Amino acid sequence: MSRILDQRILLLVISFSASVQTTKVLSEWKKCGDPECEKAMSRVQATTDYLGPNCRYLNFKTGEEIIVYSKLSRENENLWTGSKGKDFGYFPRDAVKVEEVLIEEEVEVLTKEADFLCLHEDKYMFE
């Protein structure tokens, strides 16, 4: 009986560590249009279809317009965050082209753990 319990605990630990890994911090720093990251930085257009690996990412099709609110910096400069309609998430900067710059100076701020959680139907999800 204790052997079965040990196996269940091991599976629980493995499951928890996998879930922590999917919500990990992608970068310690990000660049924004203001210290609260509320101002839109730019308007971009998708140059390719993109399907993200999980709910933290923004999915889009070629030609769709996206409003950019922040750009990860230092460790992971390839990911930007933005919105398309009601959808919000990360996407690779090389999948879009800048159509219009809305701010002149970027502010670098620390990221928060909440920056890397999934938002699904107005609820935060932990994968």
mmCIF file of C-alpha atoms in Angstrom, residues 29-94:
data_model
loop_
_atom_site.group_PDB
_atom_site.id
_atom_site.type_symbol
_atom_site.label_atom_id
_atom_site.label_comp_id
_atom_site.label_asym_id
_atom_site.label_seq_id
_atom_site.Cartn_x
_atom_site.Cartn_y
_atom_site.Cartn_z
ATOM 1 C CA TRP A 29 12.298 42.889 -17.798
ATOM 2 C CA LYS A 30 9.928 44.414 -20.325
ATOM 3 C CA LYS A 31 9.692 47.685 -22.236
ATOM 4 C CA CYS A 32 6.446 49.659 -22.194
ATOM 5 C CA GLY A 33 5.023 53.008 -23.238
ATOM 6 C CA ASP A 34 4.547 54.049 -19.590
ATOM 7 C CA PRO A 35 5.511 52.653 -16.140
ATOM 8 C CA GLU A 36 2.150 50.831 -15.810
ATOM 9 C CA CYS A 37 2.280 49.374 -19.348
ATOM 10 C CA GLU A 38 -1.195 50.714 -20.098
ATOM 11 C CA LYS A 39 -0.384 52.841 -23.165
ATOM 12 C CA ALA A 40 -0.370 51.240 -26.570
ATOM 13 C CA MET A 41 3.148 51.307 -28.047
ATOM 14 C CA SER A 42 2.424 50.512 -31.673
ATOM 15 C CA ARG A 43 0.028 49.064 -34.188
ATOM 16 C CA VAL A 44 1.370 46.086 -36.122
ATOM 17 C CA GLN A 45 0.120 43.777 -38.848
ATOM 18 C CA ALA A 46 0.661 40.018 -38.895
ATOM 19 C CA THR A 47 2.941 38.894 -41.725
ATOM 20 C CA THR A 48 2.293 35.201 -41.081
ATOM 21 C CA ASP A 49 -0.196 32.945 -39.326
ATOM 22 C CA TYR A 50 0.793 32.221 -35.727
ATOM 23 C CA LEU A 51 -0.492 29.583 -33.302
ATOM 24 C CA GLY A 52 1.089 29.873 -29.849
ATOM 25 C CA PRO A 53 2.138 26.891 -27.721
ATOM 26 C CA ASN A 54 -0.301 27.669 -24.864
ATOM 27 C CA CYS A 55 -2.908 30.133 -23.599
ATOM 28 C CA ARG A 56 -0.305 32.807 -22.768
ATOM 29 C CA TYR A 57 0.193 33.424 -26.485
ATOM 30 C CA LEU A 58 -1.861 35.404 -28.987
ATOM 31 C CA ASN A 59 -3.010 33.461 -32.056
ATOM 32 C CA PHE A 60 -3.525 35.323 -35.316
ATOM 33 C CA LYS A 61 -3.696 35.041 -39.082
ATOM 34 C CA THR A 62 -1.762 36.926 -41.765
ATOM 35 C CA GLY A 63 -3.054 40.463 -42.201
ATOM 36 C CA GLU A 64 -4.682 40.837 -38.786
ATOM 37 C CA GLU A 65 -3.988 44.023 -36.821
ATOM 38 C CA ILE A 66 -2.485 43.812 -33.308
ATOM 39 C CA ILE A 67 -1.966 46.579 -30.747
ATOM 40 C CA VAL A 68 1.380 46.195 -28.902
ATOM 41 C CA TYR A 69 1.516 47.061 -25.173
ATOM 42 C CA SER A 70 4.900 45.698 -24.107
ATOM 43 C CA LYS A 71 8.037 44.013 -25.378
ATOM 44 C CA LEU A 72 10.066 41.574 -23.313
ATOM 45 C CA SER A 73 13.657 42.725 -22.970
ATOM 46 C CA ARG A 74 17.119 41.514 -22.003
ATOM 47 C CA GLU A 75 16.735 37.703 -21.734
ATOM 48 C CA ASN A 76 13.992 37.306 -24.335
ATOM 49 C CA GLU A 77 13.649 40.235 -26.736
ATOM 50 C CA ASN A 78 11.791 38.228 -29.386
ATOM 51 C CA LEU A 79 8.422 38.233 -27.584
ATOM 52 C CA TRP A 80 5.991 41.143 -27.589
ATOM 53 C CA THR A 81 2.568 41.350 -25.927
ATOM 54 C CA GLY A 82 -0.483 42.727 -27.554
ATOM 55 C CA SER A 83 -4.178 42.475 -28.201
ATOM 56 C CA LYS A 84 -6.415 41.594 -31.101
ATOM 57 C CA GLY A 85 -10.030 42.267 -30.231
ATOM 58 C CA LYS A 86 -10.626 40.708 -26.805
ATOM 59 C CA ASP A 87 -7.637 38.342 -27.098
ATOM 60 C CA PHE A 88 -4.347 39.248 -25.408
ATOM 61 C CA GLY A 89 -0.998 37.447 -25.273
ATOM 62 C CA TYR A 90 2.608 36.995 -26.370
ATOM 63 C CA PHE A 91 3.739 36.638 -29.952
ATOM 64 C CA PRO A 92 7.090 36.634 -31.781
ATOM 65 C CA ARG A 93 8.096 40.051 -33.077
ATOM 66 C CA ASP A 94 9.303 38.551 -36.351
#
